[in-house]
CSV table of C-alpha atoms in Angstrom, one decimal:
chain,number,residue,atom,x,y,z
A,1,MET,CA,147.5,35.9,61.1
A,2,SER,CA,146.0,36.8,57.4
A,3,HIS,CA,142.7,38.1,58.5
A,4,LEU,CA,144.8,41.1,60.8
A,5,PRO,CA,145.7,44.3,58.9
A,6,LYS,CA,149.6,43.9,58.0
A,7,PRO,CA,151.5,47.0,60.8
A,8,LYS,CA,153.2,49.8,59.6
A,9,THR,CA,155.7,49.1,62.1
A,10,GLY,CA,158.7,47.9,62.0
A,11,LEU,CA,161.8,47.0,63.7
A,12,ILE,CA,165.3,45.6,63.0
A,13,GLY,CA,167.8,44.8,65.5
A,14,LEU,CA,166.6,42.4,68.9
A,15,GLY,CA,169.7,43.2,70.9
A,16,VAL,CA,169.0,44.1,74.4
A,17,MET,CA,167.8,48.2,73.4
A,18,GLY,CA,166.2,47.0,70.1
A,19,ARG,CA,164.2,43.6,72.5
A,20,ASN,CA,163.1,46.4,75.2
A,21,LEU,CA,162.0,48.6,72.9
A,22,ALA,CA,159.7,46.2,70.8
A,23,LEU,CA,158.4,45.4,73.9
A,24,ASN,CA,157.3,48.6,74.9
A,25,LEU,CA,155.8,49.7,71.3
A,26,LEU,CA,153.5,46.0,72.1
A,27,ASN,CA,153.0,47.3,75.6
A,28,HIS,CA,151.5,50.4,74.1
A,29,GLN,CA,149.3,48.3,71.9
A,30,VAL,CA,151.4,49.3,68.6
A,31,PRO,CA,151.2,46.2,66.4
A,32,LEU,CA,154.6,45.5,65.4
A,33,ALA,CA,157.3,43.2,62.5
A,34,VAL,CA,160.5,42.4,64.4
A,35,TYR,CA,163.7,41.6,62.7
A,36,SER,CA,167.1,40.5,63.7
A,37,TYR,CA,170.2,39.4,61.3
A,38,ALA,CA,171.1,37.0,63.9
A,39,GLN,CA,168.7,34.0,64.1
A,40,ARG,CA,169.3,33.7,67.7
A,41,GLU,CA,168.2,36.6,68.6
A,42,CYS,CA,164.5,35.9,66.6
A,43,ASP,CA,164.5,33.3,68.7
A,44,ASP,CA,164.9,34.7,72.0
A,45,PHE,CA,162.6,37.4,71.1
A,46,ALA,CA,159.3,35.0,69.9
A,47,ALA,CA,159.9,33.2,73.2
A,48,SER,CA,159.7,35.9,75.3
A,49,LEU,CA,156.2,36.6,73.8
A,50,GLU,CA,155.1,33.7,74.3
A,51,SER,CA,155.5,34.7,78.5
A,52,ALA,CA,154.9,38.5,78.5
A,53,ALA,CA,151.5,39.6,79.1
A,54,LEU,CA,151.4,41.8,76.1
A,55,GLN,CA,148.9,43.4,74.6
A,56,GLY,CA,149.9,44.3,71.1
A,57,THR,CA,150.8,41.6,68.4
A,58,ALA,CA,154.1,41.1,67.0
A,59,GLU,CA,155.7,39.1,63.6
A,60,VAL,CA,158.7,37.6,64.0
A,61,THR,CA,160.2,37.3,59.8
A,62,ASN,CA,162.9,35.3,58.8
A,63,SER,CA,164.2,37.3,56.6
A,64,LEU,CA,164.7,41.4,55.1
A,65,THR,CA,161.6,41.1,52.5
A,66,ASN,CA,159.5,39.1,54.1
A,67,PHE,CA,160.1,41.8,56.6
A,68,VAL,CA,159.4,44.5,54.6
A,69,ALA,CA,156.1,43.0,53.1
A,70,SER,CA,154.9,42.5,56.5
A,71,LEU,CA,154.3,45.9,57.1
A,72,ASP,CA,151.8,48.3,55.1
A,73,ARG,CA,152.5,51.5,53.6
A,74,PRO,CA,153.9,54.5,54.4
A,75,ARG,CA,155.9,51.7,56.3
A,76,THR,CA,157.4,52.8,59.5
A,77,ILE,CA,160.9,51.4,60.2
A,78,LEU,CA,163.2,51.9,63.3
A,79,MET,CA,166.7,50.8,62.8
A,80,MET,CA,168.5,49.8,66.3
A,81,VAL,CA,172.0,48.3,65.1
A,82,THR,CA,175.7,49.0,66.3
A,83,ALA,CA,176.5,52.6,64.7
A,84,GLY,CA,179.1,53.0,61.9
A,85,ASP,CA,179.0,50.8,59.0
A,86,ALA,CA,176.3,48.4,60.6
A,87,VAL,CA,173.3,51.1,59.4
A,88,ASP,CA,174.8,52.0,56.1
A,89,SER,CA,174.5,48.2,55.2
A,90,VAL,CA,171.0,47.8,56.7
A,91,ILE,CA,169.9,50.9,54.9
A,92,ASN,CA,170.9,49.4,51.0
A,93,ASP,CA,170.0,46.5,52.3
A,94,LEU,CA,166.2,48.1,52.6
A,95,LEU,CA,166.9,49.7,49.9
A,96,PRO,CA,165.3,47.6,46.7
A,97,HIS,CA,162.5,46.5,49.0
A,98,LEU,CA,161.4,50.3,49.9
A,99,SER,CA,158.5,52.8,48.3
A,100,ALA,CA,158.4,56.4,48.2
A,101,GLY,CA,157.7,58.0,51.7
A,102,ASP,CA,158.5,55.1,53.9
A,103,ILE,CA,160.3,56.3,56.5
A,104,LEU,CA,163.4,54.8,58.4
A,105,ILE,CA,164.8,55.8,62.5
A,106,ASP,CA,167.7,55.0,63.1
A,107,GLY,CA,167.6,54.8,67.1
A,108,GLY,CA,171.5,54.0,67.8
A,109,ASN,CA,174.2,56.2,68.9
A,110,SER,CA,175.2,57.5,65.1
A,111,HIS,CA,177.2,60.3,64.6
A,112,TYR,CA,175.5,63.3,63.6
A,113,LYS,CA,177.2,64.2,60.7
A,114,ASP,CA,176.7,60.3,58.8
A,115,THR,CA,173.0,61.6,60.1
A,116,MET,CA,172.8,64.4,57.4
A,117,ARG,CA,174.9,61.9,54.7
A,118,ARG,CA,171.7,59.8,55.0
A,119,GLU,CA,169.0,61.8,55.2
A,120,VAL,CA,170.0,64.0,51.9
A,121,MET,CA,171.0,60.9,50.2
A,122,LEU,CA,167.6,59.1,51.0
A,123,LYS,CA,165.8,61.9,50.4
A,124,GLU,CA,167.2,62.0,46.5
A,125,ARG,CA,165.0,58.9,46.8
A,126,SER,CA,161.3,60.1,48.3
A,127,LEU,CA,162.6,58.8,51.1
A,128,ASN,CA,162.5,59.9,54.6
A,129,PHE,CA,165.2,59.3,57.7
A,130,ILE,CA,165.0,60.4,60.9
A,131,GLY,CA,168.3,60.1,63.6
A,132,THR,CA,167.0,60.0,67.1
A,133,GLY,CA,168.8,60.0,70.1
A,134,ILE,CA,167.7,57.4,72.7
A,135,SER,CA,168.1,57.6,76.1
A,136,GLY,CA,167.6,55.5,79.0
A,137,GLY,CA,169.2,52.5,79.2
A,138,GLU,CA,167.3,49.3,79.4
A,139,GLU,CA,165.2,50.3,81.7
A,140,GLY,CA,164.2,53.3,79.7
A,141,ALA,CA,163.4,51.6,76.7
A,142,ARG,CA,161.2,48.7,78.0
A,143,ASN,CA,159.4,51.3,80.1
A,144,GLY,CA,160.1,54.9,78.9
A,145,ALA,CA,162.5,56.4,77.2
A,146,SER,CA,163.8,60.5,76.6
A,147,LEU,CA,163.7,60.8,72.9
A,148,MET,CA,165.3,63.6,70.6
A,149,VAL,CA,164.1,62.9,67.0
A,150,GLY,CA,165.8,64.7,64.2
A,151,GLY,CA,165.0,64.7,60.2
A,152,SER,CA,161.7,66.4,58.7
A,153,LEU,CA,158.7,67.9,60.8
A,154,ASN,CA,156.7,66.3,58.6
A,155,ALA,CA,158.2,62.5,58.7
A,156,PHE,CA,158.4,63.6,62.5
A,157,GLU,CA,154.6,64.7,62.3
A,158,ILE,CA,153.7,61.3,60.7
A,159,ALA,CA,155.7,58.6,63.0
A,160,LYS,CA,155.0,60.6,66.2
A,161,PRO,CA,152.6,57.9,67.5
A,162,VAL,CA,155.9,55.3,67.7
A,163,PHE,CA,158.1,57.8,69.8
A,164,ALA,CA,155.2,58.7,72.1
A,165,ALA,CA,155.1,54.8,72.8
A,166,LEU,CA,157.9,54.8,73.5
A,167,SER,CA,158.6,57.6,75.5
A,168,THR,CA,158.1,58.6,79.2
A,169,GLU,CA,156.7,61.9,80.9
A,170,ALA,CA,158.1,64.3,83.5
A,171,LYS,CA,156.0,67.1,84.9
A,172,GLY,CA,152.7,66.0,82.8
A,173,GLU,CA,154.6,66.3,79.4
A,174,PRO,CA,155.8,64.1,77.2
A,175,CYS,CA,160.1,63.1,76.5
A,176,PHE,CA,160.0,63.4,73.4
A,177,GLY,CA,160.1,65.7,70.6
A,178,HIS,CA,161.4,67.5,67.6
A,179,VAL,CA,165.0,69.2,67.9
A,180,GLY,CA,165.7,70.4,64.1
A,181,SER,CA,166.5,68.6,60.6
A,182,ASP,CA,168.7,66.2,59.5
A,183,GLY,CA,171.5,65.7,62.8
A,184,ALA,CA,170.1,67.4,65.3
A,185,GLY,CA,168.5,64.9,66.8
A,186,HIS,CA,171.8,62.5,67.3
A,187,PHE,CA,173.2,65.8,67.6
A,188,VAL,CA,171.7,66.4,71.0
A,189,LYS,CA,171.7,63.1,72.2
A,190,MET,CA,175.8,63.3,71.6
A,191,VAL,CA,175.5,66.3,73.9
A,192,HIS,CA,173.7,64.2,76.3
A,193,ASN,CA,176.0,61.7,76.8
A,194,GLY,CA,179.0,64.2,76.7
A,195,ILE,CA,176.9,65.9,79.5
A,196,GLU,CA,176.4,62.4,81.3
A,197,TYR,CA,180.1,62.1,80.9
A,198,GLY,CA,180.9,65.4,82.5
A,199,VAL,CA,178.4,64.5,85.8
A,200,MET,CA,179.5,61.1,86.2
A,201,GLN,CA,183.0,62.8,86.5
A,202,LEU,CA,182.1,64.8,89.1
A,203,ILE,CA,180.2,62.6,91.5
A,204,ALA,CA,183.4,60.2,90.9
A,205,GLU,CA,185.8,63.5,92.3
A,206,SER,CA,183.4,64.7,95.1
A,207,TYR,CA,183.4,60.7,95.9
A,208,HIS,CA,187.3,61.4,95.4
A,209,PHE,CA,187.8,64.4,97.8
A,210,LYS,CA,185.3,62.4,100.7
A,211,LYS,CA,187.0,59.4,100.5
A,212,HIS,CA,190.6,60.9,100.9
A,213,GLN,CA,190.6,64.1,102.2
A,214,LEU,CA,187.8,63.7,104.9
A,215,GLY,CA,188.7,59.5,105.1
A,216,GLU,CA,185.0,59.1,105.3
A,217,SER,CA,183.7,55.7,105.0
A,218,ASN,CA,181.8,54.2,101.8
A,219,GLN,CA,178.5,53.9,104.4
A,220,GLU,CA,179.3,58.0,105.2
A,221,ILE,CA,179.5,58.5,101.9
A,222,ALA,CA,176.6,56.6,100.8
A,223,GLU,CA,175.0,58.9,103.3
A,224,THR,CA,175.7,61.7,102.4
A,225,TYR,CA,175.0,61.2,98.6
A,226,ALA,CA,171.1,60.2,100.2
A,227,GLU,CA,171.0,62.9,101.6
A,228,TRP,CA,172.1,65.4,99.0
A,229,ASN,CA,169.6,63.6,96.9
A,230,GLN,CA,166.5,64.5,98.9
A,231,ARG,CA,167.7,68.7,98.4
A,232,LYS,CA,169.1,70.8,95.4
A,233,LEU,CA,171.6,68.1,93.6
A,234,ARG,CA,168.3,65.2,93.4
A,235,SER,CA,168.8,63.0,90.4
A,236,TYR,CA,169.2,60.1,88.6
A,237,LEU,CA,172.7,59.3,88.6
A,238,LEU,CA,173.4,60.8,92.3
A,239,GLU,CA,170.4,58.2,92.9
A,240,ILE,CA,172.0,55.6,91.8
A,241,THR,CA,175.6,56.3,93.3
A,242,ALA,CA,174.2,56.3,96.8
A,243,GLU,CA,173.4,52.7,95.9
A,244,ILE,CA,177.0,51.7,94.9
A,245,PHE,CA,178.2,52.1,97.6
A,246,LYS,CA,175.6,50.5,99.7
A,247,GLN,CA,176.7,47.1,97.4
A,248,GLN,CA,178.8,44.4,99.1
A,249,ASP,CA,181.4,42.5,97.1
A,250,THR,CA,179.6,38.7,96.6
A,251,GLU,CA,183.1,37.2,95.5
A,252,ALA,CA,185.0,38.5,98.6
A,253,ASP,CA,184.2,40.1,102.3
A,254,GLY,CA,183.9,43.8,101.6
A,255,ASP,CA,182.4,46.5,99.8
A,256,LEU,CA,182.3,45.9,95.4
A,257,ILE,CA,183.2,49.4,94.8
A,258,ASP,CA,186.7,49.1,96.1
A,259,VAL,CA,187.6,45.9,94.3
A,260,ILE,CA,186.1,47.9,90.9
A,261,SER,CA,189.1,48.4,88.9
A,262,ASP,CA,189.8,52.7,88.6
A,263,ARG,CA,190.4,51.9,84.2
A,264,ALA,CA,187.0,53.6,82.8
A,265,GLY,CA,185.7,52.6,79.1
A,266,GLN,CA,184.5,55.0,76.9
A,267,LYS,CA,182.5,53.9,73.5
A,268,GLY,CA,182.7,57.6,71.5
A,269,THR,CA,180.4,59.2,72.3
A,270,GLY,CA,182.6,62.0,74.8
A,271,ARG,CA,185.0,62.3,72.4
A,272,TRP,CA,183.0,63.0,70.1
A,273,THR,CA,181.2,66.4,72.0
A,274,VAL,CA,184.8,67.2,72.9
A,275,ASP,CA,185.4,67.0,68.8
A,276,ALA,CA,182.5,69.0,67.8
A,277,ALA,CA,183.3,71.6,70.3
A,278,MET,CA,186.5,72.1,68.7
A,279,GLU,CA,185.4,72.5,65.3
A,280,LEU,CA,182.7,75.0,66.0
A,281,GLY,CA,184.4,76.7,68.7
A,282,VAL,CA,182.3,76.1,71.8
A,283,PRO,CA,184.7,76.2,75.4
A,284,VAL,CA,183.1,72.5,76.9
A,285,PRO,CA,186.6,72.3,79.5
A,286,GLY,CA,184.4,70.3,81.9
A,287,ILE,CA,183.3,67.9,79.4
A,288,ALA,CA,187.0,67.7,77.7
A,289,ALA,CA,188.7,66.9,81.4
A,290,ALA,CA,186.2,64.3,81.4
A,291,VAL,CA,187.0,62.2,79.0
A,292,THR,CA,190.9,63.6,79.4
A,293,GLU,CA,190.3,61.4,83.8
A,294,ARG,CA,189.3,58.3,80.8
A,295,GLN,CA,192.1,58.1,78.8
A,296,ILE,CA,194.3,58.7,81.9
A,297,SER,CA,192.7,56.1,83.7
A,298,ALA,CA,194.2,53.8,81.3
A,299,LEU,CA,197.3,54.7,82.2
A,300,SER,CA,197.8,52.9,85.2
A,301,SER,CA,201.1,51.7,84.7
A,302,ILE,CA,202.0,55.3,84.6
A,303,ARG,CA,199.9,56.4,87.1
A,304,GLN,CA,201.8,53.7,89.3
A,305,ALA,CA,205.0,54.9,89.0
A,306,THR,CA,204.3,58.7,89.6
A,307,LYS,CA,203.6,57.7,93.3
A,308,SER,CA,207.6,58.2,93.4
A,309,PHE,CA,207.5,61.3,92.8
A,310,ALA,CA,208.2,63.5,96.0
A,311,ILE,CA,204.9,66.1,96.4
A,312,GLU,CA,204.4,68.2,99.8
A,313,THR,CA,200.6,68.0,100.3
A,314,VAL,CA,198.3,70.4,102.1
A,315,SER,CA,195.6,68.2,104.3
A,316,VAL,CA,192.2,69.8,105.1
A,317,ASP,CA,191.2,69.9,109.1
A,318,LYS,CA,188.6,66.7,109.3
A,319,THR,CA,187.9,68.1,112.2
A,320,ASN,CA,185.1,70.0,109.9
A,321,GLN,CA,184.0,67.7,108.1
A,322,ASN,CA,180.7,69.2,108.1
A,323,VAL,CA,181.4,71.7,107.1
A,324,TRP,CA,183.9,71.0,104.4
A,325,ASN,CA,180.8,68.2,103.0
A,326,HIS,CA,178.2,71.4,102.9
A,327,LYS,CA,181.1,73.5,101.3
A,328,LEU,CA,181.6,69.6,98.5
A,329,GLU,CA,177.6,70.3,98.5
A,330,ASN,CA,177.8,73.5,96.3
A,331,ALA,CA,180.9,72.8,94.6
A,332,LEU,CA,179.5,69.6,93.5
A,333,TYR,CA,175.4,71.4,92.2
A,334,ALA,CA,177.5,74.3,90.6
A,335,SER,CA,180.2,71.8,88.7
A,336,VAL,CA,177.0,70.3,87.2
A,337,LEU,CA,175.1,73.2,86.5
A,338,LEU,CA,177.7,74.8,84.4
A,339,MET,CA,178.6,71.0,83.2
A,340,TYR,CA,175.0,71.1,81.3
A,341,VAL,CA,175.9,74.6,80.4
A,342,GLN,CA,178.7,74.1,78.2
A,343,GLY,CA,177.0,71.3,76.8
A,344,LEU,CA,173.4,74.1,76.0
A,345,SER,CA,176.3,76.6,74.6
A,346,LEU,CA,177.8,73.8,72.0
A,347,ILE,CA,173.5,73.0,70.7
A,348,GLN,CA,172.9,76.1,70.4
A,349,SER,CA,176.1,77.0,68.3
A,350,ALA,CA,175.3,73.9,66.0
A,351,SER,CA,171.5,74.9,65.9
A,352,GLU,CA,172.8,78.3,64.6
A,353,GLU,CA,175.5,76.9,62.1
A,354,TYR,CA,173.6,74.5,60.8
A,355,ASP,CA,170.2,75.9,60.4
A,356,TRP,CA,168.7,73.7,63.2
A,357,GLN,CA,166.4,76.5,65.1
A,358,THR,CA,166.5,74.0,68.3
A,359,ASP,CA,164.6,75.5,71.0
A,360,LEU,CA,167.0,74.8,73.8
A,361,SER,CA,164.6,74.9,76.3
A,362,GLN,CA,162.4,71.9,74.6
A,363,VAL,CA,165.5,70.1,74.7
A,364,ILE,CA,165.9,70.2,78.5
A,365,ARG,CA,162.2,69.4,79.0
A,366,LEU,CA,163.3,66.0,77.0
A,367,TRP,CA,165.8,66.0,79.8
A,368,ARG,CA,163.7,65.6,82.4
A,369,GLY,CA,162.6,62.0,82.6
A,370,GLY,CA,163.2,59.2,81.2
A,371,CYS,CA,167.5,60.2,80.7
A,372,ILE,CA,170.5,59.4,82.2
A,373,ILE,CA,170.8,63.3,83.1
A,374,ARG,CA,167.5,63.8,84.4
A,375,ALA,CA,168.3,65.8,88.0
A,376,GLU,CA,166.1,68.2,89.4
A,377,MET,CA,168.0,71.3,88.7
A,378,LEU,CA,166.9,70.9,85.3
A,379,GLU,CA,163.7,73.7,86.2
A,380,SER,CA,166.3,76.1,86.6
A,381,LEU,CA,167.6,75.8,83.0
A,382,VAL,CA,164.4,75.7,81.4
A,383,SER,CA,163.7,78.9,83.1
A,384,ALA,CA,166.8,79.9,82.4
A,385,ALA,CA,166.6,79.0,78.7
A,386,GLN,CA,163.1,80.6,78.4
A,387,GLU,CA,164.7,84.0,80.0
A,388,LYS,CA,166.7,84.1,76.4
A,389,HIS,CA,169.8,85.9,77.4
A,390,PRO,CA,171.3,87.5,73.8
A,391,LEU,CA,175.2,86.1,74.8
A,392,HIS,CA,175.0,83.3,77.3
A,393,LEU,CA,173.3,80.9,79.5
A,394,VAL,CA,175.8,81.5,82.2
A,395,LEU,CA,174.2,85.5,82.2
A,396,THR,CA,170.7,84.4,83.3
A,397,ARG,CA,169.1,86.0,86.0
A,398,ILE,CA,168.2,82.4,87.1
A,399,LEU,CA,171.7,81.0,86.6
A,400,GLN,CA,173.6,84.0,88.6
A,401,GLY,CA,171.3,83.6,91.8
A,402,GLU,CA,171.6,79.5,91.6
A,403,LEU,CA,175.6,79.9,91.1
A,404,GLN,CA,176.7,83.0,93.0
A,405,PRO,CA,175.9,81.5,96.6
A,406,CYS,CA,178.0,78.5,95.5
A,407,ILE,CA,181.4,80.0,94.0
A,408,GLN,CA,183.3,80.6,97.4
A,409,ASP,CA,182.5,77.0,98.5
A,410,TRP,CA,183.5,76.0,95.0
A,411,ARG,CA,187.0,78.0,94.6
A,412,GLU,CA,187.9,76.8,98.7
A,413,VAL,CA,187.4,72.8,97.6
A,414,VAL,CA,189.2,72.9,94.8
A,415,ALA,CA,191.8,74.9,96.0
A,416,ALA,CA,191.9,72.6,99.0
A,417,SER,CA,192.0,69.8,96.7
A,418,ILE,CA,195.1,70.8,94.7
A,419,LEU,CA,196.9,71.4,98.1
A,420,ASN,CA,196.3,67.8,99.0
A,421,GLY,CA,197.6,66.7,95.5
A,422,SER,CA,193.9,65.2,94.5
A,423,PRO,CA,192.4,65.3,91.1
A,424,LEU,CA,190.0,67.8,90.4
A,425,PRO,CA,190.0,68.0,86.7
A,426,ALA,CA,186.0,68.7,85.6
A,427,MET,CA,185.6,70.3,88.8
A,428,ALA,CA,188.2,73.0,88.3
A,429,GLY,CA,187.7,72.6,84.6
A,430,SER,CA,184.1,74.5,85.1
A,431,LEU,CA,185.4,76.4,87.6
A,432,ASN,CA,187.9,78.1,85.1
A,433,TYR,CA,185.4,78.3,82.7
A,434,LEU,CA,183.3,80.6,84.8
A,435,CYS,CA,186.6,82.2,85.7
A,436,SER,CA,187.1,83.1,82.4
A,437,LEU,CA,183.7,84.2,81.2
A,438,HIS,CA,183.9,86.6,84.9
A,439,THR,CA,187.1,87.9,83.6
A,440,ALA,CA,187.1,91.3,81.2
A,441,HIS,CA,190.2,91.3,80.1
A,442,LEU,CA,192.2,87.8,79.7
A,443,PRO,CA,196.0,87.8,79.1
A,444,LEU,CA,195.2,86.0,75.9
A,445,ASN,CA,196.9,90.1,74.6
A,446,LEU,CA,199.9,88.5,75.2
A,447,VAL,CA,199.0,85.5,73.1
A,448,GLN,CA,198.3,87.8,70.0
A,449,ALA,CA,201.4,89.7,70.5
A,450,GLN,CA,203.1,86.2,70.6
A,451,ARG,CA,201.5,85.0,67.1
A,452,ASP,CA,202.1,88.4,65.6
A,453,TYR,CA,206.0,88.7,66.8
A,454,PHE,CA,206.9,84.9,65.2
A,455,GLY,CA,204.5,84.1,62.3
A,456,ALA,CA,203.4,89.0,61.7
A,457,HIS,CA,199.7,87.5,62.0
A,458,SER,CA,198.6,90.9,63.4
A,459,TYR,CA,196.4,92.0,66.1
A,460,GLU,CA,193.5,94.2,66.9
A,461,ARG,CA,193.6,96.7,69.2
A,462,ARG,CA,191.3,98.0,72.4
A,463,ASP,CA,191.5,101.4,71.6
A,464,LYS,CA,190.7,101.4,67.7
A,465,PRO,CA,189.4,99.3,64.8
A,466,GLY,CA,191.2,97.6,62.5
A,467,VAL,CA,194.0,94.8,61.9
A,468,PHE,CA,197.5,95.7,63.3
A,469,HIS,CA,201.1,94.2,63.1
A,470,THR,CA,204.4,95.4,64.6
A,471,GLU,CA,207.9,95.3,63.8
A,472,TRP,CA,209.3,94.1,66.8
A,473,THR,CA,212.6,94.1,68.3
A,474,SER,CA,214.6,91.3,67.9
A,475,ALA,CA,214.9,88.9,70.8
A,476,ASP,CA,218.6,88.1,70.2
A,477,THR,CA,220.5,89.9,72.7
A,478,ASP,CA,224.7,90.1,73.0
A,479,GLY,CA,224.4,89.5,76.8
């Protein structure tokens, strides 16, 4: 209505996430203008407003020009469009209509380097660009998500009411925050997703152990996961896993889990995490194993063909099922904890590389509510991050105390699985990560010697400083 003041907040993109974020804003009495390039999405949203009891007012616009004109300055525009070229396209369409000081927020899963590029380009035009990671899926978008915000601190302060309205709370603290400049928000969200890949894989590996080594039924597995979810492994992902094993198939008799294909998809953020880790020289073997296993899952014909291998296996003693479940609980806990540590180490390295000054303890607090990887163990990680060990999180007093009681059980579970011919790549990867960090002298002295032998790449010595090269004896022999 014309006598009402113009809203300062606009939202572009009314897909599942955009629509629910818009409803969330309206529920928090944020006056809003919305637009979608898909007219059907605009029509559906307008229809939903008629049946929804919302506090705020929304103007559903029919063109990008009218959308921008409907907003009061300085405008804050949240873009919820597909990551990649679509974001650049929307920005280019908006540019002729924007004014100095306006704020564009990219709430999609954009690559952090794209965000850095866009932030520089828009700053040259006196516009603000905020790359924001949003986690929580459809439910979080509607009822309160976890938001990891990057960009200028000044722009963040201006847009803070939008983030406050969209976020949830945990332990009495809001689950939104500024994690650094330019691409920091999308980097943290990318790593969040990489950790998500890892934790999902770890839970799947524990299921494989229980199903194929302990011979448990789906009902027994559901009961165990529900029990574990009342203790130190309490988390959103374990909670929904327990529910999954209770679900009956509506198309046929039996449990739904047994008819779901073992070929898992991925949208790319896990691979981006591994790529960034390789680029920054940060080891993330657990996350890398999770990404690799999804890739292997697509090779179904090869996996069926290799059943012809005659591999001897050693089964675990099923009469000690309770003992093995206790060991598995400890192994899963330690592995998941190390999955977070790997991701956080990557965020710390990126913060140093790009001068983001990211506070790890704040990042962890943002993950305690609304997001997919929320878990009870994050409280221990907050304390560990606040301890600020100068070398590595895993060396903090807090995490050493958490990991030490689990290590022997963790080793036994991985060893038993290998002897049985069952894959536990993420669990073994995280265990090997800890073992390597715990090894004072790795055998990479031999690798250094090999590199110097065939390529004269030189090597360092333990006993004195400097760089050395040796004229190695020829490998050719007469015998």
